[in-house]
XYZ file of C-alpha atoms in Angstrom:
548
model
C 49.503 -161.117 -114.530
C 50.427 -164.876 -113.647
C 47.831 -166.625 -111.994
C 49.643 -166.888 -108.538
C 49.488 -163.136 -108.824
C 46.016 -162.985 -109.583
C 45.162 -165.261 -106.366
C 47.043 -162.822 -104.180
C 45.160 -159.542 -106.276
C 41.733 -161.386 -105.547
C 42.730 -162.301 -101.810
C 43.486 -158.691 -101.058
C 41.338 -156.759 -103.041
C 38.525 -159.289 -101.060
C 39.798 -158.124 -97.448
C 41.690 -160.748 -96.417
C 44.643 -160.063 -94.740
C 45.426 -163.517 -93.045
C 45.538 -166.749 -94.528
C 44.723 -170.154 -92.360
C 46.877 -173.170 -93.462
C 49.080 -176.471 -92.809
C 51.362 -176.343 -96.098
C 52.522 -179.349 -97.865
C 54.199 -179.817 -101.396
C 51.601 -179.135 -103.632
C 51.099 -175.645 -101.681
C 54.216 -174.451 -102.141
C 54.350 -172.331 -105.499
C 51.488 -170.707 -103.155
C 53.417 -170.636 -100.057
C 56.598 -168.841 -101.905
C 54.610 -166.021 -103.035
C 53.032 -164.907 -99.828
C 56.520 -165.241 -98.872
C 56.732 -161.689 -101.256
C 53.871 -160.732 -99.909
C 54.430 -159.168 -96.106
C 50.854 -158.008 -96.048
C 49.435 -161.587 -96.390
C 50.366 -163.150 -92.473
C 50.244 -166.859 -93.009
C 48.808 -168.484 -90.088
C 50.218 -171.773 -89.424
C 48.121 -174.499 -87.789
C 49.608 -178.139 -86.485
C 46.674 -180.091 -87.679
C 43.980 -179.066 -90.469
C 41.407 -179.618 -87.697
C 42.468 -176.680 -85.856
C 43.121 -174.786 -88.879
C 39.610 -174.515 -89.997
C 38.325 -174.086 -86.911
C 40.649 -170.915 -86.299
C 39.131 -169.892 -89.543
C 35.787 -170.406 -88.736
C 36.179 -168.555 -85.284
C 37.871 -165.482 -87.126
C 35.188 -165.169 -89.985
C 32.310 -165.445 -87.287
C 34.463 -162.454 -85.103
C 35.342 -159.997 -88.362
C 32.224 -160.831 -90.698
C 34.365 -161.218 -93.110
C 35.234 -164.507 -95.376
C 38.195 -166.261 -94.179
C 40.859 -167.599 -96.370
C 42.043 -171.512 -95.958
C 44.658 -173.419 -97.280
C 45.015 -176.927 -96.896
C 47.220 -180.186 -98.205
C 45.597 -182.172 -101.117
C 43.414 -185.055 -99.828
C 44.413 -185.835 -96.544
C 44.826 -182.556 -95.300
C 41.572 -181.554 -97.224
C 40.444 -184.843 -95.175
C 41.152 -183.824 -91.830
C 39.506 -180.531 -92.110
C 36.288 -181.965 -93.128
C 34.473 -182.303 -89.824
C 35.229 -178.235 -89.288
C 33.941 -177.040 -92.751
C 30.516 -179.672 -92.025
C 30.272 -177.076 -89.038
C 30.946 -174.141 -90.642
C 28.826 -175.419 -93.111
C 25.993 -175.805 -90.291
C 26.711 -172.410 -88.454
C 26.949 -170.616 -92.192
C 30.385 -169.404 -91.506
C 31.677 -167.996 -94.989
C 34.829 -169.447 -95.683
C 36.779 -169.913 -98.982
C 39.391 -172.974 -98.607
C 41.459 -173.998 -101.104
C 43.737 -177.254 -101.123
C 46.518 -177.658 -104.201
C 45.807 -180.909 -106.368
C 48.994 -182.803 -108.059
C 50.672 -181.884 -109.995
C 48.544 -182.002 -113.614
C 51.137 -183.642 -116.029
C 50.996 -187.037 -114.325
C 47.856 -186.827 -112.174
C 46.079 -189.484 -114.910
C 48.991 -192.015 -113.193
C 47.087 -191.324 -109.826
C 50.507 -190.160 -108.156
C 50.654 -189.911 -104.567
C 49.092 -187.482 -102.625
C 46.437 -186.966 -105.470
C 43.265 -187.468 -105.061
C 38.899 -186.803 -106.141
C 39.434 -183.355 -103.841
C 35.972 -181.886 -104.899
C 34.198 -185.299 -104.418
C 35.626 -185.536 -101.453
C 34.621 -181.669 -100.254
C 30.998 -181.874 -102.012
C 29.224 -182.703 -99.036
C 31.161 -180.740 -96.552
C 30.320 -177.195 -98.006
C 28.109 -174.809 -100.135
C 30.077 -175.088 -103.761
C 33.185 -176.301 -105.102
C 35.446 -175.744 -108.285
C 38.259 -177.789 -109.882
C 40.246 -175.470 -111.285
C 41.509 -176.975 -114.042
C 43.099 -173.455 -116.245
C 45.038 -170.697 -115.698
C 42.648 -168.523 -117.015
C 39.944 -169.687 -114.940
C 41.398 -169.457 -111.596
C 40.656 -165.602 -111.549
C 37.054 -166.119 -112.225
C 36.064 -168.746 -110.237
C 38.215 -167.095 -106.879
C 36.267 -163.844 -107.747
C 32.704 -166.276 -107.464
C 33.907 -168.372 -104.347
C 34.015 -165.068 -102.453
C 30.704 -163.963 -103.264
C 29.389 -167.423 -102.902
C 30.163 -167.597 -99.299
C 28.537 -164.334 -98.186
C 25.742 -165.126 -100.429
C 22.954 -166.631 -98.155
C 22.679 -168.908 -96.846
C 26.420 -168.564 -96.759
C 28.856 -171.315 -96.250
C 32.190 -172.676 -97.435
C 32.901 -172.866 -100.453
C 36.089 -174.986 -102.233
C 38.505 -174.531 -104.593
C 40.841 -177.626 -106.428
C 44.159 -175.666 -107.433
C 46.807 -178.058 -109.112
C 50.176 -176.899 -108.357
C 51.853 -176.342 -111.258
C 48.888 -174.376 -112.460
C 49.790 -171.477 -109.820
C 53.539 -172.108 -111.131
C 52.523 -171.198 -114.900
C 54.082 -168.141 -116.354
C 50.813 -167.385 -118.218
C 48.803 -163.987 -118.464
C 45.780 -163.919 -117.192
C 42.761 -161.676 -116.736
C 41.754 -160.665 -113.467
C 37.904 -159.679 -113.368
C 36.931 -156.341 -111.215
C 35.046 -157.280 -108.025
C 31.333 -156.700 -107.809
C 29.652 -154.115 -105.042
C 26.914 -157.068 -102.960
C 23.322 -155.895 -103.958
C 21.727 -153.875 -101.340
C 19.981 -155.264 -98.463
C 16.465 -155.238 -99.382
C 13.054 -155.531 -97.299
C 11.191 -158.574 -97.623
C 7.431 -158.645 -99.381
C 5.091 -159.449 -97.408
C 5.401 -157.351 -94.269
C 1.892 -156.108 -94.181
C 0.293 -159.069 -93.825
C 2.901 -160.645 -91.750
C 1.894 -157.504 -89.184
C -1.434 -158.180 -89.650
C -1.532 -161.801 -88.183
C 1.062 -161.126 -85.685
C -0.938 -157.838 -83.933
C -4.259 -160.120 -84.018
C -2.330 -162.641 -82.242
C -3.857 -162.953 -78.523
C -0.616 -165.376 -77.315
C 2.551 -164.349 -79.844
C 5.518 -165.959 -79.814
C 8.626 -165.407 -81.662
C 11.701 -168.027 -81.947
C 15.061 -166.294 -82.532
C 17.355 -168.080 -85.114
C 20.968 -168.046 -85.333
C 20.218 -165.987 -88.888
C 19.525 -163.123 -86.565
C 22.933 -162.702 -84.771
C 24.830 -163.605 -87.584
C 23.092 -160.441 -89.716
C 22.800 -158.012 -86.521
C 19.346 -157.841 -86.235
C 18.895 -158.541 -82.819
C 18.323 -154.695 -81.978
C 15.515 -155.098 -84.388
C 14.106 -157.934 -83.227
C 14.105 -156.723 -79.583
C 12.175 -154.394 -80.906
C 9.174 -156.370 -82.912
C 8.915 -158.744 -79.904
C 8.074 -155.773 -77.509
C 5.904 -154.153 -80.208
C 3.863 -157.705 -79.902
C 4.657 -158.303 -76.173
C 5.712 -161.645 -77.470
C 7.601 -164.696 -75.352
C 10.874 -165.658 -77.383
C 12.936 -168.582 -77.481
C 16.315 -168.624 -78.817
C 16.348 -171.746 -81.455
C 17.721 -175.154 -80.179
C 21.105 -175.746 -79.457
C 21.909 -171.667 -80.902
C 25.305 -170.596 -82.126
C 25.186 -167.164 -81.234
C 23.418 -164.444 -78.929
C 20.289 -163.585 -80.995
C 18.155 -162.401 -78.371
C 19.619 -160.654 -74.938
C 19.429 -163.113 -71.882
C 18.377 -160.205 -69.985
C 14.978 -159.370 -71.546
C 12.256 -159.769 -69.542
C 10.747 -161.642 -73.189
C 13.392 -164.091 -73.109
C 11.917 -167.979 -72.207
C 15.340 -169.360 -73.125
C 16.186 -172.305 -76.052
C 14.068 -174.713 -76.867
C 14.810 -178.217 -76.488
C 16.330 -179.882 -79.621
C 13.632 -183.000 -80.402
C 9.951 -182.095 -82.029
C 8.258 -182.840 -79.361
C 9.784 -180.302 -76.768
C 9.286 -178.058 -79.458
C 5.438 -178.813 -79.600
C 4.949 -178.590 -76.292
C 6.926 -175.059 -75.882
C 4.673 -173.570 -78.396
C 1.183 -175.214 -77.543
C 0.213 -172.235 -75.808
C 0.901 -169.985 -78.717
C -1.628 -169.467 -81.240
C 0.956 -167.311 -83.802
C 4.675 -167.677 -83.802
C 7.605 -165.575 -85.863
C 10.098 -168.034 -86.716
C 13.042 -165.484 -88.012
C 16.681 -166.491 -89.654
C 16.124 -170.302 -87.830
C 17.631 -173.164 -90.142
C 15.070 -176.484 -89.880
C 14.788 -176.143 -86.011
C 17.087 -177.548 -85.381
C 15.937 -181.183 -83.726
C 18.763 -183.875 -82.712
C 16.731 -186.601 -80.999
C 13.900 -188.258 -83.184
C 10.376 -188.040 -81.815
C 7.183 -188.502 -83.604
C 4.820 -185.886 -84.762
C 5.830 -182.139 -85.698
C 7.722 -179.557 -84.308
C 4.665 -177.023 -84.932
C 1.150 -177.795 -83.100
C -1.596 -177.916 -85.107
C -3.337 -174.920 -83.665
C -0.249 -172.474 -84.193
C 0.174 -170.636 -87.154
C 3.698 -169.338 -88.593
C 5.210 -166.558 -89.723
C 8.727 -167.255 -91.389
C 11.439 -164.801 -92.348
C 14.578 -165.807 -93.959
C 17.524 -164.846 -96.167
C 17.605 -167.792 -97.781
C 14.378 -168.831 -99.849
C 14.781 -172.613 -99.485
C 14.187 -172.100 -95.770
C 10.802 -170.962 -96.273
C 8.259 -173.883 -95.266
C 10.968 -175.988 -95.978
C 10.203 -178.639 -92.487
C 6.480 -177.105 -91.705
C 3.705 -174.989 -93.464
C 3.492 -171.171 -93.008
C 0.753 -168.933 -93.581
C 3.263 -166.140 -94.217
C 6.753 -166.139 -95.230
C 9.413 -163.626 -96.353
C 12.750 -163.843 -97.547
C 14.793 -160.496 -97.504
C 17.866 -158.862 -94.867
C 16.644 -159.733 -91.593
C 17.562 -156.137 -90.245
C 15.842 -154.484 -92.472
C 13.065 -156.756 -92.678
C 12.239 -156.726 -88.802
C 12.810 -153.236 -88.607
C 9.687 -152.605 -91.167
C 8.112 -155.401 -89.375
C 8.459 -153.156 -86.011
C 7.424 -150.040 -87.523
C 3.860 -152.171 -88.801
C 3.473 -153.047 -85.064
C 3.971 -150.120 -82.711
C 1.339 -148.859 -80.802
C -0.703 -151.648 -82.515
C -0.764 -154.278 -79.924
C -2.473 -152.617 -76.718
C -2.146 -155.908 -74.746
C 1.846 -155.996 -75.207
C 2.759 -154.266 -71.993
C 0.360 -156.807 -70.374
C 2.155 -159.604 -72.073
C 5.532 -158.550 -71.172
C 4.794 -157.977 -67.280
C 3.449 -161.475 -67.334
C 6.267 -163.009 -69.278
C 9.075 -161.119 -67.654
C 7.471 -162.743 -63.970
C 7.177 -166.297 -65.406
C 10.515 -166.135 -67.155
C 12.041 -164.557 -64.025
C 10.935 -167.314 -61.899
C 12.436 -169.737 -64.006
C 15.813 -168.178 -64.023
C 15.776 -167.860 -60.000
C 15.005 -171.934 -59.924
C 17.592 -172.634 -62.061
C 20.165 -170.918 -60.143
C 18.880 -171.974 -56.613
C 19.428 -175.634 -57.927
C 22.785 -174.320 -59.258
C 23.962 -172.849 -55.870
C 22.589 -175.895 -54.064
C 24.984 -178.315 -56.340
C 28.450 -180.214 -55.172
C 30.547 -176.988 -55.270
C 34.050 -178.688 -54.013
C 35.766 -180.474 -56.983
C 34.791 -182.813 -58.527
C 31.787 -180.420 -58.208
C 28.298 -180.300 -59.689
C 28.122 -179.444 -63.609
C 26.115 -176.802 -62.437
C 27.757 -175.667 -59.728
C 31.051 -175.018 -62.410
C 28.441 -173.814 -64.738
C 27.158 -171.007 -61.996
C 30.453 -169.853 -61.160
C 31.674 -168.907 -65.435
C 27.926 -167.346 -65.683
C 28.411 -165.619 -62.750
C 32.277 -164.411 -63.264
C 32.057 -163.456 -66.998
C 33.344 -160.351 -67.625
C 30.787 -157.917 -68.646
C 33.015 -157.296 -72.120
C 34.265 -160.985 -72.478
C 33.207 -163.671 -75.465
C 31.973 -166.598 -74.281
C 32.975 -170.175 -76.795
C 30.917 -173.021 -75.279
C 31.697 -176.809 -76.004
C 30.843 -178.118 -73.301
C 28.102 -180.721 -74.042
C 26.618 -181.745 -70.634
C 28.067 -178.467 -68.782
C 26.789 -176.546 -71.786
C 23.181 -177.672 -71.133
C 23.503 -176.723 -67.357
C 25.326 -173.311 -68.410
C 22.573 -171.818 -70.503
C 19.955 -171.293 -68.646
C 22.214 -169.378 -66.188
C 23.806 -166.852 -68.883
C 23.141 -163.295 -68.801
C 24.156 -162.157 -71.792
C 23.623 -159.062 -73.763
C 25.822 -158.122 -76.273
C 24.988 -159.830 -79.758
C 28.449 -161.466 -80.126
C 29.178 -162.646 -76.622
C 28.314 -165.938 -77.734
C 30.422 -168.396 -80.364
C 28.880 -172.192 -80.322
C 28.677 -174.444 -83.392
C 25.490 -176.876 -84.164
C 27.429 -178.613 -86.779
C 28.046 -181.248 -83.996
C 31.960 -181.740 -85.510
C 33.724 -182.197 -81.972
C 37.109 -180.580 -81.279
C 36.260 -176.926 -82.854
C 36.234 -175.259 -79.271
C 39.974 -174.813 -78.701
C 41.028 -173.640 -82.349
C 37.716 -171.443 -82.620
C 38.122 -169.700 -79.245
C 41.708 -168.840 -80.240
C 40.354 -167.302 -84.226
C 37.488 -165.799 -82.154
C 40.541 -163.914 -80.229
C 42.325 -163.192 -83.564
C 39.362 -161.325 -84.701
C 38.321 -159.198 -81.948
C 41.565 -157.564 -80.218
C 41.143 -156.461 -77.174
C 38.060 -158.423 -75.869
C 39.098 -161.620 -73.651
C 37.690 -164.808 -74.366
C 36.359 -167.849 -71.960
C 36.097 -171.104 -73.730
C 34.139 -173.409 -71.629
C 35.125 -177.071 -72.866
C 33.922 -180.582 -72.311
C 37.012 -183.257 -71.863
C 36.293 -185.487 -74.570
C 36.003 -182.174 -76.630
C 39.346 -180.778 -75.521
C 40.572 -184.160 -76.339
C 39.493 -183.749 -80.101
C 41.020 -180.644 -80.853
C 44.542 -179.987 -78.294
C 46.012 -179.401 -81.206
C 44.650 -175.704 -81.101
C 46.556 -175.193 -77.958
C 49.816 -174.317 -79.974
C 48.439 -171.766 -81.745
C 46.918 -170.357 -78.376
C 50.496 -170.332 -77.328
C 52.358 -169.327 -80.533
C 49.828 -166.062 -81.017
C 50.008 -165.159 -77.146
C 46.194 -164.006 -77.198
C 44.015 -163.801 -74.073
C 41.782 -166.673 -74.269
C 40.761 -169.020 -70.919
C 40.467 -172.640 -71.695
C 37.828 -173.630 -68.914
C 37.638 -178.132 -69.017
C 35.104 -179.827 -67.842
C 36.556 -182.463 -67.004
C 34.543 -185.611 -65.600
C 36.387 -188.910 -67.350
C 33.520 -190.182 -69.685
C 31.215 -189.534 -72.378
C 27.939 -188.148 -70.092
C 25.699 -187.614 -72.786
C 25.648 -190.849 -74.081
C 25.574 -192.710 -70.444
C 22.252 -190.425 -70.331
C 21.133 -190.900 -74.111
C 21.636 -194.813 -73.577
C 19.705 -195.131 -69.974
C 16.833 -194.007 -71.934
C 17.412 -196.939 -74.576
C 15.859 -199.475 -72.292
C 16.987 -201.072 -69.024
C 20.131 -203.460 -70.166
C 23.110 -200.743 -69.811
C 21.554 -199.585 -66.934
C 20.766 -202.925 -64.797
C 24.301 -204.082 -65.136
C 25.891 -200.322 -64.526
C 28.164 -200.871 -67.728
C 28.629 -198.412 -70.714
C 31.347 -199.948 -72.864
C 33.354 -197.649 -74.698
C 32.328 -194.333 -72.825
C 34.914 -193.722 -70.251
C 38.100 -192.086 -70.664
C 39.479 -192.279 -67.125
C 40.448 -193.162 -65.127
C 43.004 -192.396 -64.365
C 42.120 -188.501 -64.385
C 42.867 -186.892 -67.569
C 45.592 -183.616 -66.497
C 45.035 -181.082 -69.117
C 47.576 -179.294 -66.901
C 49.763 -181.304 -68.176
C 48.805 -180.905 -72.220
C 48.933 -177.581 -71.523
C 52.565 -177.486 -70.440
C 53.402 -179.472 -73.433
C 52.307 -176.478 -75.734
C 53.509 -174.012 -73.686
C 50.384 -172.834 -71.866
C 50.379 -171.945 -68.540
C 47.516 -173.563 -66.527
C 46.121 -174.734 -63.262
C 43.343 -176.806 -61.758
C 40.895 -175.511 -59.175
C 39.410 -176.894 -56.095
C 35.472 -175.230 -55.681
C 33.654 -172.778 -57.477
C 34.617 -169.951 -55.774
C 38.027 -170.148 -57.403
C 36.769 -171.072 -60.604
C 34.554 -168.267 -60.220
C 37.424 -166.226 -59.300
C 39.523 -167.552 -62.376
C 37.361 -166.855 -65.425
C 36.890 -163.252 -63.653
C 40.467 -162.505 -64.114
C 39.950 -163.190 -68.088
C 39.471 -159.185 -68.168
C 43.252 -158.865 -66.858
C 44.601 -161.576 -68.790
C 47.594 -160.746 -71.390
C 48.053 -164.385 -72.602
C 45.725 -168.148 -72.702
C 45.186 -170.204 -69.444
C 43.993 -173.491 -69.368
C 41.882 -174.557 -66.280
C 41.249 -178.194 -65.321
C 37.598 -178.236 -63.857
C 37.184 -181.462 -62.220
C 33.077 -182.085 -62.323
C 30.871 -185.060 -61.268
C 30.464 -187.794 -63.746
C 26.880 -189.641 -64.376
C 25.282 -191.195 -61.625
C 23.214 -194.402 -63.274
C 19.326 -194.693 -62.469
C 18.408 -196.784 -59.469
């Protein structure tokens, strides 16, 4: 078969049935054969930006490796920030972008470009495809590459005329993935946890992306044990509800520290580094805490801190032997929990009392506009944050249970929100979707909003919208006294006057609205369970108020 052929053989026989792309020139000798091929739906993006992050959002929502196609350098170029976070948030992804033309690419024609040097640092593996007879092969290895943990994207260099050749070429049979297998180790791992007298556990984005938070529920009751989710978390690995659940620690060492001081062992399980944004000094783990890792990937293993056990093996089935070790093992666990679950409730109740007691009439409180999407969620919805500032008031007030209610992305690439709510909608029909977006996000990534439109899905755009840059007004006021003394932050407002994402909206054919307290926000976001089609709502919120 002709190599063109062979890409579409591979493409199907691996699942996918949609392909993510911006097309340009060198794509077209792909472009024409989907055109033959009505089981392939090309789905077209206005920028590369969105494009990937449409892809990430639908691999994260199906489990399944999504399919990208972008435009030689500069298209390969503007989707780098979302494969750096799919590249963080281990989305598997296989993204291809057609080089020049080979017969005069040594006269560096335009368009042409290094494509893998450029990609190398932005994702897990790439290949320049350089012959026919290689393409097969090397489409066949992308695919398992990305599911392989730690997965990731992974890029492919196609030159155009190569998927134009008329040559034969063998296509090689796909291989069945090994079998998920139980870690070694669990015994002892058991051992130290059940002789623990103050466990703790710290839930990792690994865990939610596997499914293995049923069975890590279950080893952290075996153990009575408090759990954190990891900082800054991508996903729902641990319910909100659980009386266990302390909420995420804080993303600099020595937050870290100082949540698990009081914890003489602590399961660290599918958690990539920790995580840590700010620099502080000293280590994440106190001195007096001992660790038990578990992780798919073997580099993770006492990779940022020593461990007196690790394991690397499937997390589900890994914690599930874990929990079998424990039961009935730790007497003191229903002890622990009562405790916990009164500590942790307590904490939850004075978050939201200092939520209800925020500005509520727009511009309201962060928190206030935080309460009321908490509160309103619908009980089946998915819930995109990128939100920055009204993200960090929003978690502590989330409820949720269900392990994919939750879609964030720690790669720290701004402008995924919009495109990723809308793939997250693409890959789970029939669930609504609430997208809770910071303004300087939206402002990265509008581009998404045509797709939103052109696809017709049921996702609510919730913006945040208070004029500036927050974070960094509160990041710089604790760089010393100079911004602050003279009330000036050059470079961090964007308003006024106020930014009317009503008004983008209309422009991609959106219908939206702006609301006036939190009772019709609240209100708004509830109706996401009804909704047959996006909505964008401008939130206006409170910007920072400067230290006296």
């Amino acid at each position: 078969m002709r190599p063109v052929e062979a890409l579409l053989r591979v493409l199907r026989e691996e699942g996918v049935s949609k392909v993510f792309g911006n097309p340009g020139t060198t794509e077209l000798p792909f472009l024409d054969a989907v055109v033959g091929a009505p089981d392939l739906e090309y789905v077209l993006g206005v920028h590369e930006g969105a494009v990937v992050a449409l892809a990430d959002g639908y691999a994260r929502a199906t489990r399944r490796p999504a399919f990208v196609s972008l435009h030689v350098a500069a298209g390969l170029a503007n989707g780098l920030a979302g494969l750096l976070n799919a590249s963080r948030s281990r989305t598997p992804l296989v993204v291809t972008a057609g080089q020049q033309d080979r017969r005069h690419l040594a006269q560096d024609p335009m368009l042409s470009g290094d494509l893998v040097g450029l990609a190398r640092s932005a994702v897990k593996h790439t290949f320049d495809v350089r012959h026919a007879h290689d393409l097969p092969l090397a489409l066949r290895r992308a695919f398992a590459l990305a599911v392989r943990p730690p997965a990731g994207p992974v890029f492919l260099s196609i030159p155009m005329d190569l998927l134009a050749e008329d040559t034969d070429v063998e296509l090689p049979a796909r291989s069945a993935p090994p079998p998920p297998s139980v870690a070694g180790g669990v015994p002892r791992a058991a051992g130290l946890l059940a002789a623990a007298s103050r466990p703790a556990v710290v839930a990792g984005d690994g865990v939610g992306r596997d499914g293995a938070v049923a069975e890590l529920v279950a080893v952290a009751e075996a153990l009575g044990a408090t759990v954190f989710h990891q900082p800054m978390h991508d996903r729902m690995d641990f319910p909100g509800t659980h009386p266990l659940h302390a909420g995420a620690l804080a993303p600099t060492h020595a937050a870290i520290r100082e949540a698990l001081a009081p914890h003489d062992v602590v399961l660290i399980a599918g958690c990539h580094a920790f995580m840590a944004h700010h620099y502080t000094p000293g280590p994440a783990i106190p001195a007096s805490t001992s660790v038990v890792q578990l992780d798919s990937d073997p580099d993770e293993i006492g990779r940022n801190f020593a461990v007196a056990q690790g394991m690397v093996g499937d997390l589900p089935a890994t914690l599930a032997e874990l929990a079998r070790e424990l039961t009935g093992r730790v007497p003191a666990a229903a002890g622990r929990a009562r405790e916990a679950g009164r500590r942790h409730a307590e904490r939850r109740a004075a978050h939201r009392s200092a939520a209800l007691a925020a500005v509520a009439k727009a511009p309201m409180d962060a928190r206030a506009a935080a309460l009321a999407v908490a509160d309103a969620l619908p009980p089946e919805a998915i819930l995109l944050e990128e939100a920055i500032t009204t993200g960090v008031a929003l978690r502590p007030l989330l409820r949720l249970e269900r392990p994919d209610a939750f879609v964030h992305t720690v790669g720290g690439g701004l402008g995924a929100g919009i495109g990723m709510a809308v793939g997250t909608a693409l890959g789970s029909p029939g669930r609504p979707v609430v997208a809770l977006l910071g303004d300087g996000c939206a402002l990265f990534g509008l581009q998404g909003l045509w797709n939103a439109a052109r696809l017709g899905l049921p996702v609510t755009f919730v913006i945040a919208s208070n004029g500036e840059y927050r974070t960094l007004k509160e990041t710089l006021d604790g760089w010393g006294s100079r911004a602050t003394a003279a009330r000036h932050y050059p470079g961090l407002d964007l308003a006024p006057p106020h930014l009317d994402f009503t008004v983008a909206a209309a422009f991609f054919g959106v219908d939206a609205l702006r609301v006036t307290d939190r009772d019709e926000l609240a209100e708004v976001v509830a109706g996401a369970a009804h909704r047959t089609g996006p909505l964008l709502v401008d939130v206006p919120v409170l910007g920072h108020t400067p230290p006296a």
